[in-house]
Tab-separated table of C-alpha atoms and ligand atoms in Angstrom:
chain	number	residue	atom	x	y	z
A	1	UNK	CA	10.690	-6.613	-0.012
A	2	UNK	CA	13.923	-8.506	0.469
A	3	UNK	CA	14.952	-11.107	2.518
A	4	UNK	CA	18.409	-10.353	4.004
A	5	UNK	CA	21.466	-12.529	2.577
A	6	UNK	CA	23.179	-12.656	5.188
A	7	UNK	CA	23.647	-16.268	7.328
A	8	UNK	CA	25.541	-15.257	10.618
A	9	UNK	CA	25.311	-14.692	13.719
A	10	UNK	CA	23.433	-17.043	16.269
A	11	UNK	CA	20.032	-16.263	15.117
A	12	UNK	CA	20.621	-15.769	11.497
A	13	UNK	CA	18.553	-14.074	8.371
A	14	UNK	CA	17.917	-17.711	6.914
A	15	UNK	CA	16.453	-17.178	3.128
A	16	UNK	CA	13.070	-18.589	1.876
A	17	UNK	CA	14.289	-22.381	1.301
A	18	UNK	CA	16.855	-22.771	4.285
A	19	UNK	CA	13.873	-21.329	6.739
A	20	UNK	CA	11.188	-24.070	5.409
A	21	UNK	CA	13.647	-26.706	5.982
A	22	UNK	CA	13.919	-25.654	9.498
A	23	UNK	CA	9.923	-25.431	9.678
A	24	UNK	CA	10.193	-29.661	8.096
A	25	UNK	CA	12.711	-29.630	10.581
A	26	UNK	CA	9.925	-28.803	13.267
A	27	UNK	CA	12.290	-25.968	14.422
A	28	UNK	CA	10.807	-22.437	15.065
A	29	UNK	CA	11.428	-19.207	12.507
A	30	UNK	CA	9.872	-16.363	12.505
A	31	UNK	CA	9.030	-14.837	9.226
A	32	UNK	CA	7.219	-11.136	8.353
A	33	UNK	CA	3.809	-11.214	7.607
A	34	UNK	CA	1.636	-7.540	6.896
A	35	UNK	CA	0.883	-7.259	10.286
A	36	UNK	CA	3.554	-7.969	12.542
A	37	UNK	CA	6.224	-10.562	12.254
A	38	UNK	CA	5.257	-14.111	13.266
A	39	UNK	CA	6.784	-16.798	15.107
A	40	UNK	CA	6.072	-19.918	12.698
A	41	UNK	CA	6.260	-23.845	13.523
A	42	UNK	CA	4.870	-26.571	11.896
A	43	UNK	CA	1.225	-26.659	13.127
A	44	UNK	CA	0.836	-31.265	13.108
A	45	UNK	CA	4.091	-31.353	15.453
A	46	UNK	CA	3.312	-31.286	18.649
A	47	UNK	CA	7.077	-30.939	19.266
A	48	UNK	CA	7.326	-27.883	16.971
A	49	UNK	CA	4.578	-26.057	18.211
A	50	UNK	CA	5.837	-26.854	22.169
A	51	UNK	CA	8.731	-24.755	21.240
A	52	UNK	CA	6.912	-21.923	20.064
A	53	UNK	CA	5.271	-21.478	23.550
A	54	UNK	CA	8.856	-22.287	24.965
A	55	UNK	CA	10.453	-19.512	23.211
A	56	UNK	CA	7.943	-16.846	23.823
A	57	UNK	CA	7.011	-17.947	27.612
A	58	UNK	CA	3.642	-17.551	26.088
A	59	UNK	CA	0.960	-19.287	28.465
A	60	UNK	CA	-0.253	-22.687	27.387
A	61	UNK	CA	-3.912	-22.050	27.319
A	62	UNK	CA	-3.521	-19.261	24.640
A	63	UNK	CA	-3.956	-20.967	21.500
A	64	UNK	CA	-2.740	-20.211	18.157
A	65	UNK	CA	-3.575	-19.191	14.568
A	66	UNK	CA	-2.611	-21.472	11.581
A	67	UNK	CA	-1.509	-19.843	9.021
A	68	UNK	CA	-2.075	-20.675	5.343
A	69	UNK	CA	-0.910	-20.160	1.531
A	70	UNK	CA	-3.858	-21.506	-0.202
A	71	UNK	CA	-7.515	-21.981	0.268
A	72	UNK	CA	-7.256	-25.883	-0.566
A	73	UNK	CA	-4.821	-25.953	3.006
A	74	UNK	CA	-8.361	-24.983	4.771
A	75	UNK	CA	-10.346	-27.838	3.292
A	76	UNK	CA	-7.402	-30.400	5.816
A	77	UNK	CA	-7.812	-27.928	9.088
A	78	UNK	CA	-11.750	-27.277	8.952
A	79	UNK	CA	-14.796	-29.546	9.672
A	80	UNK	CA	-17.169	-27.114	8.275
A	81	UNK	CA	-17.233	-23.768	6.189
A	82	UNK	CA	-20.059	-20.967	7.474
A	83	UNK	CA	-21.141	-18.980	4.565
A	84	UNK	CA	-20.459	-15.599	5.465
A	85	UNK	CA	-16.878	-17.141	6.436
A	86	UNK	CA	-16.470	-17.736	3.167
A	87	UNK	CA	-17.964	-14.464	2.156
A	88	UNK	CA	-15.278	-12.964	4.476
A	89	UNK	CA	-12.585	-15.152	2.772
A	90	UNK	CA	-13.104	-14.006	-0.622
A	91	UNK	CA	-13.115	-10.535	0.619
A	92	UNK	CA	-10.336	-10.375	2.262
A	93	UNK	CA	-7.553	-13.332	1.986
A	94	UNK	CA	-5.153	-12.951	1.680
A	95	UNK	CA	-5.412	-10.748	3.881
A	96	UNK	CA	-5.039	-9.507	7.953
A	97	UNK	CA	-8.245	-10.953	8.605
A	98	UNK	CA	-8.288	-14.582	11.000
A	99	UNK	CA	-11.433	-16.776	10.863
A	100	UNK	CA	-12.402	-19.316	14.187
A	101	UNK	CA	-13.931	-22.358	12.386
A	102	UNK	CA	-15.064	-25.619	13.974
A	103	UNK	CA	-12.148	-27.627	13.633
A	104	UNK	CA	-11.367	-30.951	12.104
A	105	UNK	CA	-10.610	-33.409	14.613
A	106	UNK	CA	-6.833	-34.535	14.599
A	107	UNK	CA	-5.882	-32.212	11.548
A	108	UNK	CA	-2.962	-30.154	14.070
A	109	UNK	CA	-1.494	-30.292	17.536
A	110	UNK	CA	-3.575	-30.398	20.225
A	111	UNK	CA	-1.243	-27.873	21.800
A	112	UNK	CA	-1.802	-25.358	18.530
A	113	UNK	CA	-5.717	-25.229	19.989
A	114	UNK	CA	-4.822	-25.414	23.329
A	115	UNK	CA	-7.488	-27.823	24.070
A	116	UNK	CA	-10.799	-25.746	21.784
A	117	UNK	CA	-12.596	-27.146	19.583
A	118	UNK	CA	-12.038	-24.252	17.239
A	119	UNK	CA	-9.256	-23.299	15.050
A	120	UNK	CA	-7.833	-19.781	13.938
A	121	UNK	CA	-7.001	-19.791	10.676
A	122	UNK	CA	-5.447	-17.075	8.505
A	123	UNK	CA	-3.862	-16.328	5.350
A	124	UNK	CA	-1.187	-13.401	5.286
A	125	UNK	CA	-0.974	-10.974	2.511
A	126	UNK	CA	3.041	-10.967	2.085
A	127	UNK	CA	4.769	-12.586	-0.219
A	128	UNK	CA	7.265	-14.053	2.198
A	129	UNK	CA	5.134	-15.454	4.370
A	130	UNK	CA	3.322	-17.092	0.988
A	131	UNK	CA	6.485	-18.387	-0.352
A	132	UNK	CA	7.573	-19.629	2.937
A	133	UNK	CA	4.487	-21.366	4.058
A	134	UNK	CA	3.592	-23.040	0.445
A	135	UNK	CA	7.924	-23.904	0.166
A	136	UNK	CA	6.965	-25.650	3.467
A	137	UNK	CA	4.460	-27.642	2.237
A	138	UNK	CA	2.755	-27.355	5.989
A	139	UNK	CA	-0.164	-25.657	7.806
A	140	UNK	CA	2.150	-23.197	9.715
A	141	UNK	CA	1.079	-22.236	13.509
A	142	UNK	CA	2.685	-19.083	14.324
A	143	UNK	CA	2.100	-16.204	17.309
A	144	UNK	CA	3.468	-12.698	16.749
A	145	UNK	CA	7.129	-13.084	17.628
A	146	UNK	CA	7.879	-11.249	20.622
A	147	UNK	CA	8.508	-12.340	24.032
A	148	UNK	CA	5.116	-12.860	26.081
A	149	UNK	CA	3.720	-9.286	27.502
A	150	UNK	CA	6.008	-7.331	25.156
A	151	UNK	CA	4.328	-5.437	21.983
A	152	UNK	CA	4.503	-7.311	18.291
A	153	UNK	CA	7.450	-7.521	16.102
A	154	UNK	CA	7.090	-5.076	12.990
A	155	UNK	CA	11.352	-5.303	12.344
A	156	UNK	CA	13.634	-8.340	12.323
A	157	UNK	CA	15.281	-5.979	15.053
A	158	UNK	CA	12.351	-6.579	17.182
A	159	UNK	CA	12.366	-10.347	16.982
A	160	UNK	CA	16.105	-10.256	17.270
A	161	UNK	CA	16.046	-8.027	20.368
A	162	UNK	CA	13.524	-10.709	22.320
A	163	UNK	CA	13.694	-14.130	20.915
A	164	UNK	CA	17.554	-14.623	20.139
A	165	UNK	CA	19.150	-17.544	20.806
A	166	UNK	CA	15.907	-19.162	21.493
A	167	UNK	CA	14.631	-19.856	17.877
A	168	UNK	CA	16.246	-21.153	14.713
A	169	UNK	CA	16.174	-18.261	12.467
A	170	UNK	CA	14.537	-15.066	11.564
A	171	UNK	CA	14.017	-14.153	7.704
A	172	UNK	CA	13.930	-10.486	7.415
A	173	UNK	CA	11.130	-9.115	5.099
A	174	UNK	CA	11.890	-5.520	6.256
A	175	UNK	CA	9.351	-3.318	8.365
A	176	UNK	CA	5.768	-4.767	8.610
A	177	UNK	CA	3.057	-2.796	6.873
A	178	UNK	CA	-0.321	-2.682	8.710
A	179	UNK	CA	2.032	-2.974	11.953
A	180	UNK	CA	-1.092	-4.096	14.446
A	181	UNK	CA	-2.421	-7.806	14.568
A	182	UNK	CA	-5.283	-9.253	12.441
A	183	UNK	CA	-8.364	-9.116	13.304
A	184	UNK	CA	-10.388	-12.204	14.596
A	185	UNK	CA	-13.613	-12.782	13.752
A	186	UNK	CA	-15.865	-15.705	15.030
A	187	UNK	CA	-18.697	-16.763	12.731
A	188	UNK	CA	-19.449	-20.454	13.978
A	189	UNK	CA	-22.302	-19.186	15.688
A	190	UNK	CA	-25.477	-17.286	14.308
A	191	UNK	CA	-23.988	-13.330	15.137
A	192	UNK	CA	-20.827	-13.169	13.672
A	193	UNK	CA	-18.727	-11.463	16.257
A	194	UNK	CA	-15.368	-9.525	16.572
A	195	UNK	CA	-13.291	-11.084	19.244
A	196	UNK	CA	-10.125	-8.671	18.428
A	197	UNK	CA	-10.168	-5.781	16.065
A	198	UNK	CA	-7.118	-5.686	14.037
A	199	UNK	CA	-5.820	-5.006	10.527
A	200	UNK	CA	-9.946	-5.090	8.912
A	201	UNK	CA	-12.371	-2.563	10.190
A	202	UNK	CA	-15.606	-3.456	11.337
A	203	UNK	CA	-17.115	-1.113	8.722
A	204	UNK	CA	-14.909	-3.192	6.057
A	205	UNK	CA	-16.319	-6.457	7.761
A	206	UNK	CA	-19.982	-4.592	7.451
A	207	UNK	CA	-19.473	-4.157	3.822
A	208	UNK	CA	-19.635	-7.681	3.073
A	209	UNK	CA	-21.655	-8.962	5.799
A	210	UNK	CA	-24.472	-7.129	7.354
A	211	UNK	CA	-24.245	-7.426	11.042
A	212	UNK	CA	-21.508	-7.918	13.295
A	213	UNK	CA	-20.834	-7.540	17.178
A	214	UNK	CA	-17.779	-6.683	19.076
A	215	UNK	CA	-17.124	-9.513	22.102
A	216	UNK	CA	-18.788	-7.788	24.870
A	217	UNK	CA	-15.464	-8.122	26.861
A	218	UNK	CA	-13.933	-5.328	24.379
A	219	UNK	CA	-16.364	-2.410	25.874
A	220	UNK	CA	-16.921	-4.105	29.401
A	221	UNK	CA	-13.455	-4.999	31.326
A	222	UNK	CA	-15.878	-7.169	33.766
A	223	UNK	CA	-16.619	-9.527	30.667
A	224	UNK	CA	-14.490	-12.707	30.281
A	225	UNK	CA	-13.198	-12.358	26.582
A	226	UNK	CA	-14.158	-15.049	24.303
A	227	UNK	CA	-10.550	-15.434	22.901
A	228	UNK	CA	-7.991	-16.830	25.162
A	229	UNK	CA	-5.145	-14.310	24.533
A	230	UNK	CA	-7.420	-11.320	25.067
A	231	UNK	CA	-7.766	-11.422	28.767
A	232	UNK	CA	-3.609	-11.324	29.384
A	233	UNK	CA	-2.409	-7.679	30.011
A	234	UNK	CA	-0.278	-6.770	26.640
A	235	UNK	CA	2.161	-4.426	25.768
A	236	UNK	CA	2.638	-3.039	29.188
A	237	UNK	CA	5.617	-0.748	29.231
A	238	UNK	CA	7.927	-0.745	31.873
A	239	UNK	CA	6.864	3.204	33.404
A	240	UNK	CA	3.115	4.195	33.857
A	241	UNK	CA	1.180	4.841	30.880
A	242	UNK	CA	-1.951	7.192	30.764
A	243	UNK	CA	-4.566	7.784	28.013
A	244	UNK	CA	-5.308	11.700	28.789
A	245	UNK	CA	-8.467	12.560	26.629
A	246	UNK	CA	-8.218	16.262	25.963
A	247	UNK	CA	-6.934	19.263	24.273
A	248	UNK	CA	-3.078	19.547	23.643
A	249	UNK	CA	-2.693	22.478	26.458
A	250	UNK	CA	-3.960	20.370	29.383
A	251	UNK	CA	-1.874	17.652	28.337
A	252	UNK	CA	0.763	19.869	28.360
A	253	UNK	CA	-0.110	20.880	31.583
A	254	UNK	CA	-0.314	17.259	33.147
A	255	UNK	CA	3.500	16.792	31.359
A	256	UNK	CA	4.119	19.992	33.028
A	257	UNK	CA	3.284	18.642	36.279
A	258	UNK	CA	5.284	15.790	36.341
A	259	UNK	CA	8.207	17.451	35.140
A	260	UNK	CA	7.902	20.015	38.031
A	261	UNK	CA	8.280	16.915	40.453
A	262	UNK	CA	11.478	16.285	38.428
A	263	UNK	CA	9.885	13.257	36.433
A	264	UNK	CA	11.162	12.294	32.729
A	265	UNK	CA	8.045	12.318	30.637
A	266	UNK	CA	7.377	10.989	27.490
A	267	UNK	CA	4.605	11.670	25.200
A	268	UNK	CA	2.836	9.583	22.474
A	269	UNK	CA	0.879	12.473	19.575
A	270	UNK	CA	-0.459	12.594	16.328
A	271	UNK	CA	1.635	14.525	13.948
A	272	UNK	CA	-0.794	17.466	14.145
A	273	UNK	CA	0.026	17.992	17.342
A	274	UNK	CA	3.537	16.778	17.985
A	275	UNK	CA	5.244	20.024	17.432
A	276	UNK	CA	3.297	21.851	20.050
A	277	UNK	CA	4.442	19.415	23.081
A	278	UNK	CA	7.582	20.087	25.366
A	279	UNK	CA	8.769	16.715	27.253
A	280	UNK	CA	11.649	14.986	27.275
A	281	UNK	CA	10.771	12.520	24.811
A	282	UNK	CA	7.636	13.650	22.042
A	283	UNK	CA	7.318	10.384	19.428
A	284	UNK	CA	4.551	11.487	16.785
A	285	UNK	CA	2.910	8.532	15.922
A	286	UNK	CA	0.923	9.699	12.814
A	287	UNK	CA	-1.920	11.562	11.401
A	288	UNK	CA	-5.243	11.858	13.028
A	289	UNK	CA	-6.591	11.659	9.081
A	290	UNK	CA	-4.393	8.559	8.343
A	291	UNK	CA	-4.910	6.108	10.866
A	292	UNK	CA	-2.748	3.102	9.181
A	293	UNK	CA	-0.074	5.746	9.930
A	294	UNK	CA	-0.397	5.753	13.351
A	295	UNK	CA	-1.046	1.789	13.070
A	296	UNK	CA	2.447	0.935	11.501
A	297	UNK	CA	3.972	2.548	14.072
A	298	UNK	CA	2.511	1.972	17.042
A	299	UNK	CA	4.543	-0.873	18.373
A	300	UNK	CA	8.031	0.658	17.463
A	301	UNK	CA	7.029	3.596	19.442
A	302	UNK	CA	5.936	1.463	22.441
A	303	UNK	CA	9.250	-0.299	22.677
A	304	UNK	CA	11.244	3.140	21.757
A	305	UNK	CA	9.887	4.601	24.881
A	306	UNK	CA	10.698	1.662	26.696
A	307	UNK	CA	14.339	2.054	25.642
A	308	UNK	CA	14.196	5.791	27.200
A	309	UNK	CA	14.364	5.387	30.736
A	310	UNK	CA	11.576	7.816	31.376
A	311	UNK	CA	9.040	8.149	34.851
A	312	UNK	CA	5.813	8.225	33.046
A	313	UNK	CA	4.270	8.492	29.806
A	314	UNK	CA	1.028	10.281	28.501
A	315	UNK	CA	-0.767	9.260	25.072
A	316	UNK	CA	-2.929	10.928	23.286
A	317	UNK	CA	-6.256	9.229	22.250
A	318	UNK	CA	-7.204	8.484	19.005
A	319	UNK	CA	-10.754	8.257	16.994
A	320	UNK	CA	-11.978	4.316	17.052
A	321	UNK	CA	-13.314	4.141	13.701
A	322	UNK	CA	-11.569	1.610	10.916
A	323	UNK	CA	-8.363	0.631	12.280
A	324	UNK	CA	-8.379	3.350	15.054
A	325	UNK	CA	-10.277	0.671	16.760
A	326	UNK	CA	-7.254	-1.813	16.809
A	327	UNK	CA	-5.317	1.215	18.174
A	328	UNK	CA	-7.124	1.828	20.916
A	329	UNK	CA	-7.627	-1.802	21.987
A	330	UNK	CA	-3.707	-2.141	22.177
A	331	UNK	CA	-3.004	1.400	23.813
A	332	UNK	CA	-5.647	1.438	26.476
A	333	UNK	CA	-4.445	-2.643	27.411
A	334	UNK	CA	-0.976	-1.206	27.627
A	335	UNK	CA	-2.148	1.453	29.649
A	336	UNK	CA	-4.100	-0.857	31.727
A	337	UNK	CA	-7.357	1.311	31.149
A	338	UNK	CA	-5.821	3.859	32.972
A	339	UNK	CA	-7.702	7.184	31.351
A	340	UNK	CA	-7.126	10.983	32.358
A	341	UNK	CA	-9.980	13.085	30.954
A	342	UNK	CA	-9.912	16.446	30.644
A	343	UNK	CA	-12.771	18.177	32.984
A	344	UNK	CA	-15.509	20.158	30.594
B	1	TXA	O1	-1.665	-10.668	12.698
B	1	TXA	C1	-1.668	-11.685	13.403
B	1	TXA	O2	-2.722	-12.271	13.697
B	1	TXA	C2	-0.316	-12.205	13.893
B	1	TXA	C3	0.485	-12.670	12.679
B	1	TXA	C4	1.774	-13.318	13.064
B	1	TXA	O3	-0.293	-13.518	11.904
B	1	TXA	N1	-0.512	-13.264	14.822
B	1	TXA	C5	-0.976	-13.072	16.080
B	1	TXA	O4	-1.019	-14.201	16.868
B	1	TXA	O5	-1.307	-11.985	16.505
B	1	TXA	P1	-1.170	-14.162	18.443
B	1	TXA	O6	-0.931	-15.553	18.880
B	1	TXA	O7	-0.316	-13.123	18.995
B	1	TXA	O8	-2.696	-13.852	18.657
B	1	TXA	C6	-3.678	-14.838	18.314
B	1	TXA	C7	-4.999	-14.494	18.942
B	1	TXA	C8	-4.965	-14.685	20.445
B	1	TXA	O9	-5.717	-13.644	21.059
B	1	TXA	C9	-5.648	-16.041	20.616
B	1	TXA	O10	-6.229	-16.215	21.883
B	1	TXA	C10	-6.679	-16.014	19.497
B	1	TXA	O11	-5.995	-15.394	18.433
B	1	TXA	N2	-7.110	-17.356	19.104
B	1	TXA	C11	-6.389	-18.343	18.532
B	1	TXA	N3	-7.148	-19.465	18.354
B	1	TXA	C12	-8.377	-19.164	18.819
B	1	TXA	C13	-9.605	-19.888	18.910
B	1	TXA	N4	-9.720	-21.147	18.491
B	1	TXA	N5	-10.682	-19.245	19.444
B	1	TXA	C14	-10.601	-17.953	19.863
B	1	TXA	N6	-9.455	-17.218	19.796
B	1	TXA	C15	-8.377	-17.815	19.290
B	2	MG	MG1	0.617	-11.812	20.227
């Protein structure tokens, strides 16, 4: 990783040190972490953490998740430690994994848990959000850094592109790794239970403790989600997207369609298939057999197709097991659950 030298323009690549005075400062940065980049403010001001929902026009009853450098942080920020949260902990923090614990009364902003009694708490596995957080001295609340309703941040481009001139400084760690949110996992209760899949697989969860559930708002769209952020519609492109389940020739024949009615179509594949589509914009997303491929570069390819002024767009659908769950989460809310399926 580096972190950019340069100090210029309005927004600025601030380095490790200048970026935590800002966060003292209770100003906003937004720093990389391994899944996207994140939109940090110190998590006791209540007039940092305003300006985080400021910035992003993110809604006020969406809390957010307080980020940490060190398990001794938790000890300030919890009232109480489940054991299979700890089990989860040692497994996978640092890590892109975000625990809900009861919280400890007073500990952050009011605003940062948007009224809950809860708290999401994380610790990222990158060593600029480490250093940055632990320079700080500070629990650090932060959202992904993108405008409200527009996909993640995985490049300082991204962040730059939505949030400049609103925020103090971006510190460029280079392109995210994972590239799709953590996942957050609920265990104050006596079913431990996924309330968004992310960057851990529920198998990987499974490993290390027996039995989880998905939120039952995941499968059924009826459901009201557990987690506040989950029922907003994310990601949404600008142009109509559509998850067409089926083989490559009758999604070719669907793009086909559309282009006959003198539509621009684009088309979101997996590498093994990429090749064989003709449209006027093809983005291969990754292998079917490496699904952190297709992961990382999700969200670049969401926003690249919303740069490309086309009619309509068609994605391919991808297995939900390990982090292919995470994918489809994000591409069917950005599609709005629209599905095509191919007829048998
Ligand atoms: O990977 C990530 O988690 C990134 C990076 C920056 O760490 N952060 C992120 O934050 O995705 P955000 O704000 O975009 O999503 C946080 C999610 C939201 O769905 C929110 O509703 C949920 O976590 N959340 C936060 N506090 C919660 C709580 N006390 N109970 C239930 N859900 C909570
Ligand atoms: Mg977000």
């Amino acid at each position: 990783w580096s972190v950019d030298k340069k100090i210029d323009n309005m927004t600025g690549y601030p380095q490790i040190d200048e970026a935590a005075a800002y966060l003292l400062n209770n100003e906003v940065v937004a720093f990389p972490t391994e899944t996207v980049y994140g939109l940090g403010a110190n998590a006791k001001s209540d007039e940092a953490v305003a300006k985080i929902y400021t910035a992003k026009g993110r809604p006020a009853d969406n809390p957010l998740i307080v980020h940490i450098s060190s398990t001794r942080q938790l000890q300030d920020l919890v009232a109480a430690i489940p054991e299979k949260s700890m089990k989860l902990m040692n497994a996978f923090w640092p890590g892109p994994l975000t625990l809900i614990f009861q919280k400890k009364q007073g500990a952050v902003s009011e605003i940062v848990t948007a009224g809950l009694d809860t708290i999401a708490v994380r610790m990222p596995d990158h060593p600029v959000a480490l250093a940055l957080i632990s320079a700080s001295s500070l629990p650090i609340a932060a959202p992904s850094a993108n405008q409200s309703g527009k996909p993640s941040p995985t490049t300082a481009d991204h962040v730059a592109k939505d949030l400049d001139g609103k925020i103090a400084g971006i510190v460029d760690g280079g392109p995210t790794g994972v590239g799709v949110e953590s996942t957050v996992i609920d265990c104050t209760g006596t079913t431990p239970i996924i309330l968004r899949p992310g960057g851990v697989s529920k198998e990987e969860i499974e490993s290390i403790i027996d039995h989880v559930e998905m939120d039952a708002s995941l499968k059924d769209k009826e459901e009201k989600p557990k987690s506040p952020g989950m029922k907003y519609k994310h990601y949404a492109p600008a142009v109509p997207l559509f998850l067409a389940e089926g083989e490559p020739n009758w999604v070719q024949s669907l793009i086909n369609e559309k282009r006959n009615q003198g539509l621009k179509v684009g088309v979101m594949s997996s590498s093994e298939t990429a090749s064989y589509y003709d449209a006027d914009k093809v983005l291969d997303l990754g292998s079917r057999s490496n699904l952190s491929e297709v992961a990382h570069s999700l969200y670049d390819s969401l926003r690249a197709l919303d740069e490309a002024e086309l009619d309509i767009i068609f994605s391919e659908v991808f297995p939900e097991t390990g982090v292919g769950a995470a994918i489809m989460n994000r591409l069917d809310k950005a599609a709005g659950h629209n599905w095509i399926q191919q007829k048998k």
